[in-house]
Coordinates of C-alpha atoms (C1' of nucleotides) in Angstrom, one line a residue:
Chain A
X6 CA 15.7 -5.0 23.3
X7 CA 16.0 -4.4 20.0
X8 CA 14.7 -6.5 16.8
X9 CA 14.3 -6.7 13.6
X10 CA 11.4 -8.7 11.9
X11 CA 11.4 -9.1 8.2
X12 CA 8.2 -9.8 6.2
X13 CA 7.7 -11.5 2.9
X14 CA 7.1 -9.4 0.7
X15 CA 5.0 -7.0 -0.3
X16 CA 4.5 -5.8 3.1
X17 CA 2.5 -2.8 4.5
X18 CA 2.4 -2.3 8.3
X19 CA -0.7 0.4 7.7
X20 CA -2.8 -3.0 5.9
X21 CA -2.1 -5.8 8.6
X22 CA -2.8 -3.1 11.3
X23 CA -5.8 -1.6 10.2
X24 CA -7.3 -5.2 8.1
X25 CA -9.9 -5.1 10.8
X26 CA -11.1 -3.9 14.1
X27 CA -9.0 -6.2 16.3
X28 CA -6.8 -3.0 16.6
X29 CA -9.2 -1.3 18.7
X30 CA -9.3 -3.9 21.5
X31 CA -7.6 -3.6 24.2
X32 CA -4.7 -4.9 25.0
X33 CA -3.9 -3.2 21.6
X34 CA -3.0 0.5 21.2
X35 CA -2.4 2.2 17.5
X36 CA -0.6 5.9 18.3
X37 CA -2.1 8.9 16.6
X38 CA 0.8 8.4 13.6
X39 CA -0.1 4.7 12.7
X40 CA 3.6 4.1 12.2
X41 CA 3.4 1.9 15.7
X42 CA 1.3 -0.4 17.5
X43 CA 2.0 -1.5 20.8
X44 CA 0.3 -4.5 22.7
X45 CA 0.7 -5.5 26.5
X46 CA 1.7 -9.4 26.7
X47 CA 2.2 -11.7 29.5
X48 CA 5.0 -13.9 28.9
X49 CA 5.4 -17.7 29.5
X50 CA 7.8 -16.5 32.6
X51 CA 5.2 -14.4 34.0
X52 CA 6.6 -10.6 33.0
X53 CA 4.1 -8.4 31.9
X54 CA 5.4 -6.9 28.8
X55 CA 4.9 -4.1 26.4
X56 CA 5.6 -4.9 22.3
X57 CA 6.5 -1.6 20.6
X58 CA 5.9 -2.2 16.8
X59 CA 7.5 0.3 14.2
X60 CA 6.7 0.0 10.6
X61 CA 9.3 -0.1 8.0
X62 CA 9.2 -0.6 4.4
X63 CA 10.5 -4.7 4.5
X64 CA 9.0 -5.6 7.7
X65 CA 9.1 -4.4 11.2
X66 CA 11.0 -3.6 14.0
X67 CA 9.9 -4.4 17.9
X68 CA 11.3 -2.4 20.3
X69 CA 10.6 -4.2 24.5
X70 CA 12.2 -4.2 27.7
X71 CA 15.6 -3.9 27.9
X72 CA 16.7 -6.5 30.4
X73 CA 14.4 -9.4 28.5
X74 CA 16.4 -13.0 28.3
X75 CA 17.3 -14.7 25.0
X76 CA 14.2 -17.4 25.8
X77 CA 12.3 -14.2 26.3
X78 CA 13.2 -12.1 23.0
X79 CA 12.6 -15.1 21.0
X80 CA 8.8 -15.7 22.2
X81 CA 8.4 -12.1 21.9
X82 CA 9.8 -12.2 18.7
X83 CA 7.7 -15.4 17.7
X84 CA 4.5 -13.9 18.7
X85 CA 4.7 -10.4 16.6
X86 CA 5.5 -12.2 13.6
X87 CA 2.4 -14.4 14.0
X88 CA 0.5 -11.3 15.1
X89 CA 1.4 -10.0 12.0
X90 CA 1.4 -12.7 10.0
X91 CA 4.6 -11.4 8.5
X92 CA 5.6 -15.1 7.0
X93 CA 2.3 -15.3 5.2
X94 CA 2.6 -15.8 1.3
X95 CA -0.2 -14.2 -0.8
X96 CA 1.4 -14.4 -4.4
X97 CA -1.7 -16.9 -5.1
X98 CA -3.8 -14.5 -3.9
X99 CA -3.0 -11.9 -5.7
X100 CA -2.6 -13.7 -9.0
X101 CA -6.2 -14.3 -9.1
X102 CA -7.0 -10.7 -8.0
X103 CA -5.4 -8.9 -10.3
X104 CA -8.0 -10.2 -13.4
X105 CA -10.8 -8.8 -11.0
X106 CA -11.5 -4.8 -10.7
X107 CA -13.1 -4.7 -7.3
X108 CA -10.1 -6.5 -6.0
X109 CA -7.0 -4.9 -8.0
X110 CA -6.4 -2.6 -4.7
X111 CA -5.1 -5.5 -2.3
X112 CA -2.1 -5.9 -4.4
X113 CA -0.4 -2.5 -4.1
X114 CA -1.6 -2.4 -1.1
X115 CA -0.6 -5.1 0.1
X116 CA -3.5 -6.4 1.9
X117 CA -4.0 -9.8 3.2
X118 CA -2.8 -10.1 6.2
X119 CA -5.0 -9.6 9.0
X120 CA -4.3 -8.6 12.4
X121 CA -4.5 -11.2 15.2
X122 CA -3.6 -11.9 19.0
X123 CA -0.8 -13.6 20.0
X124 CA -2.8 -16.6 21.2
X125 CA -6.2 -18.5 19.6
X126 CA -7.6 -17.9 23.2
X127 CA -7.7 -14.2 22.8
X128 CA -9.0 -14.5 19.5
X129 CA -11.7 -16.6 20.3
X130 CA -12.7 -14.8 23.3
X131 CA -12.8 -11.9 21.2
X132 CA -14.7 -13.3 18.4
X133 CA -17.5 -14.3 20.9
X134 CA -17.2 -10.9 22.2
X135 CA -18.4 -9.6 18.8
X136 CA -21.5 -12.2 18.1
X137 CA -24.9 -10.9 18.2
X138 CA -24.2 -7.1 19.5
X139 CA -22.7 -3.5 18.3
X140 CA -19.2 -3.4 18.0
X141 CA -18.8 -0.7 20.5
X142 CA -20.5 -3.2 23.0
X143 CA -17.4 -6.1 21.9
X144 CA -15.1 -2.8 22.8
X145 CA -16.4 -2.1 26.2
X146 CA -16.8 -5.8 27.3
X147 CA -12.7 -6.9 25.7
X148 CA -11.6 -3.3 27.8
X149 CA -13.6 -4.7 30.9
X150 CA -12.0 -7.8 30.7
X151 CA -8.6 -6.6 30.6
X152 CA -8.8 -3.7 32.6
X153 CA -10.6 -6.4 35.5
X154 CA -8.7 -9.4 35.1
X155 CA -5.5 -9.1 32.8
X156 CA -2.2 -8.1 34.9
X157 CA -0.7 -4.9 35.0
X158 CA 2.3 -3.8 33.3
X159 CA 4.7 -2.4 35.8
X160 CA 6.2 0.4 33.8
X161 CA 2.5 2.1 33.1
X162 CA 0.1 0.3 35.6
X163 CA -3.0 1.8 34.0
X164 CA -2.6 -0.8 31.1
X165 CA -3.0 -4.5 31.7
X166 CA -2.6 -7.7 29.5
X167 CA -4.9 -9.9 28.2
X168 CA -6.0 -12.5 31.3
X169 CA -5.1 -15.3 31.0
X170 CA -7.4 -18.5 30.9
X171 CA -6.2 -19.6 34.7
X172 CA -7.2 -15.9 35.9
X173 CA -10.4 -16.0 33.9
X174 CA -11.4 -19.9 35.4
X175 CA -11.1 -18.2 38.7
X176 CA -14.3 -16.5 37.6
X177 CA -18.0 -17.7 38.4
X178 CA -20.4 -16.3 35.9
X179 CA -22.1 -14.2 37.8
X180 CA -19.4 -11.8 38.0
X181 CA -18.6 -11.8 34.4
X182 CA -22.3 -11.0 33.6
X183 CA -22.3 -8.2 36.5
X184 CA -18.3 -6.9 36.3
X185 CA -17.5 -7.2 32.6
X186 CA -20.8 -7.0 31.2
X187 CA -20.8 -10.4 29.3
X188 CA -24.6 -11.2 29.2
X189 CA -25.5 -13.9 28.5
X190 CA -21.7 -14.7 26.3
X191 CA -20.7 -15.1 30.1
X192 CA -20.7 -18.7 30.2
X193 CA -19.0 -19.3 27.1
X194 CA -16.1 -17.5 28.3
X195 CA -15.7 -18.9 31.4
X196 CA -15.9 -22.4 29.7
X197 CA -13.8 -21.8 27.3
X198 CA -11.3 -20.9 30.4
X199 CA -11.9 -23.3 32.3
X200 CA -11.2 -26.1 29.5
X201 CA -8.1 -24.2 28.4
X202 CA -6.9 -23.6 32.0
X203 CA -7.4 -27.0 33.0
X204 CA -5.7 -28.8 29.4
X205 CA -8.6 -30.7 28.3
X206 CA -8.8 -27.9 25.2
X207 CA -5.5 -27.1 23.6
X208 CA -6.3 -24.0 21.2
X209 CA -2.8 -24.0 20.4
X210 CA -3.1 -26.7 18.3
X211 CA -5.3 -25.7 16.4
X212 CA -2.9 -23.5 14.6
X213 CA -1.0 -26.8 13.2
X214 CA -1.2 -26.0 9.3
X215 CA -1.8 -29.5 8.7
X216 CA -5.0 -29.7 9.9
X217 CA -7.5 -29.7 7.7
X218 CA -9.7 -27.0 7.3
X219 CA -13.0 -29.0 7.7
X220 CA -11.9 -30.8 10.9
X221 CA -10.3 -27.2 12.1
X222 CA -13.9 -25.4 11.4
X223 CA -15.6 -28.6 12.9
X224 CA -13.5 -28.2 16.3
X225 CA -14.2 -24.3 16.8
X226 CA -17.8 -24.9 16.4
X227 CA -17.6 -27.6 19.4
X228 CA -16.9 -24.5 21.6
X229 CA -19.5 -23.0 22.9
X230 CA -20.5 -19.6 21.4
X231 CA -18.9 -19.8 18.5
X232 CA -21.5 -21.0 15.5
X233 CA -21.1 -20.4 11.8
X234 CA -19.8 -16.8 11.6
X235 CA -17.7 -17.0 14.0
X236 CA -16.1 -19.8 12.7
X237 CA -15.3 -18.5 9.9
X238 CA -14.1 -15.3 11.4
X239 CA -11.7 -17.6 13.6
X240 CA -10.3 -19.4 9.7
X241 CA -9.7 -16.6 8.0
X242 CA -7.5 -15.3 11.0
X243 CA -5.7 -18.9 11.0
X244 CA -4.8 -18.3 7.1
X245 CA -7.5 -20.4 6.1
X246 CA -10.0 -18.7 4.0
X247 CA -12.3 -21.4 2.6
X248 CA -15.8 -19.9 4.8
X249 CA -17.2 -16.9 4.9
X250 CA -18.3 -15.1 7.9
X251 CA -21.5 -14.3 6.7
X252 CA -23.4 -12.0 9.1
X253 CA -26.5 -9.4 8.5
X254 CA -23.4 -6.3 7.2
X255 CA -22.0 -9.3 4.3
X256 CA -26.0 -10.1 3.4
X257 CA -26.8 -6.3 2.7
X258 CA -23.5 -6.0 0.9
X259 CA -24.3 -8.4 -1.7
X260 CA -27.8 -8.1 -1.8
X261 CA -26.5 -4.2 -3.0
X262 CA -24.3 -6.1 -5.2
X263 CA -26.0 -8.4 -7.1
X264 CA -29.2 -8.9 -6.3
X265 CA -30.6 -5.4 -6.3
X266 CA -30.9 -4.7 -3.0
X267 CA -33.8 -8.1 -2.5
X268 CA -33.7 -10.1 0.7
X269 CA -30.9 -12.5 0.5
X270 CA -30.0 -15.6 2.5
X271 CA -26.4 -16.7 3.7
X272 CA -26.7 -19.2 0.7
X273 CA -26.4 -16.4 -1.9
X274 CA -23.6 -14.8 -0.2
X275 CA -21.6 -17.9 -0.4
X276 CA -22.7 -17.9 -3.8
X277 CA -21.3 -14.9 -4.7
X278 CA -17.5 -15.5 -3.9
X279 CA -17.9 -19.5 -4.6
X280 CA -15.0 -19.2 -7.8
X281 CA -12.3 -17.7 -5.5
X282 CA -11.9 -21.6 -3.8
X283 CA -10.0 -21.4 -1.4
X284 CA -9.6 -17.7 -0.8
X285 CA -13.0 -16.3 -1.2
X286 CA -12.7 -15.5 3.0
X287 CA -9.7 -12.8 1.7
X288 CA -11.9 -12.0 -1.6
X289 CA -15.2 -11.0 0.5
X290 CA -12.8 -9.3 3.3
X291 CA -11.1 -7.1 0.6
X292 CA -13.7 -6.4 -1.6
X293 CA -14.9 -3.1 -2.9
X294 CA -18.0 -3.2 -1.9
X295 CA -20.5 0.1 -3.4
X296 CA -22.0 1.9 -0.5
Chain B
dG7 C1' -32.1 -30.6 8.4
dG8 C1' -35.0 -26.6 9.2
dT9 C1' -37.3 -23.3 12.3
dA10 C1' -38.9 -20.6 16.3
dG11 C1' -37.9 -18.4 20.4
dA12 C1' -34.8 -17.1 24.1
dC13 C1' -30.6 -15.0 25.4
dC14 C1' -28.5 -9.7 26.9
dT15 C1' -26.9 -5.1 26.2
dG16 C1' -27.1 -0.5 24.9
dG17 C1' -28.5 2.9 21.6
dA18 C1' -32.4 5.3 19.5
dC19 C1' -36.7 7.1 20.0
dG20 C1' -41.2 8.8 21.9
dC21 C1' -43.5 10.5 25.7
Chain C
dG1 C1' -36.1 10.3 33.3
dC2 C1' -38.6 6.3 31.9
dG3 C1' -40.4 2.8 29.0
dT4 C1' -40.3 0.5 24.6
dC5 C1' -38.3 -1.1 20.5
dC6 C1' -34.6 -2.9 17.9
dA7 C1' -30.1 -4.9 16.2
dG8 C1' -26.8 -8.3 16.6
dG9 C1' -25.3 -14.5 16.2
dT10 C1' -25.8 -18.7 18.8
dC11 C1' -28.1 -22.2 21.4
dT12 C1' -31.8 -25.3 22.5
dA13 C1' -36.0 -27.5 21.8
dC14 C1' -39.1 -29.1 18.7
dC15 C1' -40.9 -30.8 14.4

DNA sequence: GGTAGACCTGGACGC
DNA sequence: GCGTCCAGGTCTACC
């Protein structure tokens, strides 16, 4: 299977990919080029699936099994252009950040877009995966998870998909703190699976545009494990850029900024990027910070 | 609403 | 090799 996936424009395959470290979990692999992704999915029919993404210059084109049905290619085809956020309109955007230096870049580079799973459960499991520890930690417990519970693809058995939430509800959270590694995040996963598994939380719904922001922000911080940062890391990857993750990295950085390196609070971060309304979560992303 | 302490892992460091 | 310290957000209890 064959398709081709335009992207409004400008478009660059190396900015979406690399906008953040989601690239480095598992079930995503970047080859040594960076001219292709490739992620293992598990599809609403039950195949375990590989996504081959190419870059090209307009959009991209994803490359899958062969034999895939036309209910199949188009959920394949529906999930790498939300992965990839390939409808997503930043003319605004970049209207405002032209007038500013330390944002000039994201323009010609076309940055904006940032990488994301093909469901909110992923990303939210994966966003609790990176509270309160190193990031190569939030590697080794997404890789556990996967490599433990997600299904194998057939064609190359030594990579599995993401598991789902019914595999993950299976669970007790002794074995997630013991197998994957969890700590004490363990129970937040498992009821976050549990209440997706069983219907009483639909994540998916959560990606309905006409929701507004402050009711979206309020319902991710009713799941457990996910507090202010997080939260904010979950809007910006729904397109919704009104909070800031503000963590201990974004204090230092504008404490370096603009306050002369003095012991700032998550206040004066907010501060900082307040003017850029509604997309101050792509201004702080993309900002060039001094090091 | 604000604050303190616990939670857990793994890397860094000293012995 | 072992023990200790520390970084990293969120939750809960308490004021």
């Amino acid at each position: 299977m064959e398709i081709y996936l335009p992207a409004h424009p400008p478009f660059s395959f190396y900015a979406v990919v690399n906008s953040h470290g989601w690239v480095q979990l598992a079930p995503f692999q970047q080859d040594e080029t960076e001219q292709r992704l490739t992620y293992i999915d598990r599809l609403s029919s039950g195949r375990v699936v590989v996504y081959i993404i190419h870059a090209l210059d307009s959009g991209v084109q994803l490359h899958s099994e062969s034999d895939l049905n036309t209910a199949e290619q188009a959920e394949a085809a529906h999930k790498v252009i939300w992965m990839l956020g390939l409808q997503q309109d930043f003319s605004e955007f970049y209207a405002m950040a032209s007038s500013e230096l330390e944002l000039s870049h994201v323009i010609e580079r076309a940055q904006g877009r940032v990488l994301r799973c093909p469901t909110l459960f992923e990303d939210v499991i994966k966003t609790i995966l990176t509270t309160n520890t190193l990031w190569a930690a939030t590697i080794r417990m997404t890789s556990n998870l996967v490599q433990l519970y997600g299904e194998p693809l057939p064609s190359e058995p030594s990579r599995h998909a993401f598991p789902t939430p019914e595999r993950l509800a299976t669970l007790d959270e002794a074995t997630l703190r013991a197998e994957a590694r969890l700590g004490y995040r363990a129970p937040y996963v498992l009821a976050l699976a549990q209440a997706s598994a069983s219907g009483k939380m639909d994540l998916e719904a959560l990606k309905d545009p006409d929701l507004p922001t402050p009711e979206l922000r309020k319902r991710l911080l009713a799941i457990k494990g996910v507090g202010g940062y997080a939260a904010a890391n979950l809007l910006n990857i729904l397109g919704r850029y009104d909070y800031l993750p503000v963590d201990s990295w974004a204090m230092k950085m504008v404490s370096q900024e603009w306050h002369q390196g003095e012991l700032i609070g998550p206040a004066e971060v907010d501060a900082a990027f307040e003017r850029w309304g509604k997309w101050k979560g792509l201004a702080y992303w993309f900002w060039k910070w001094k090091q």
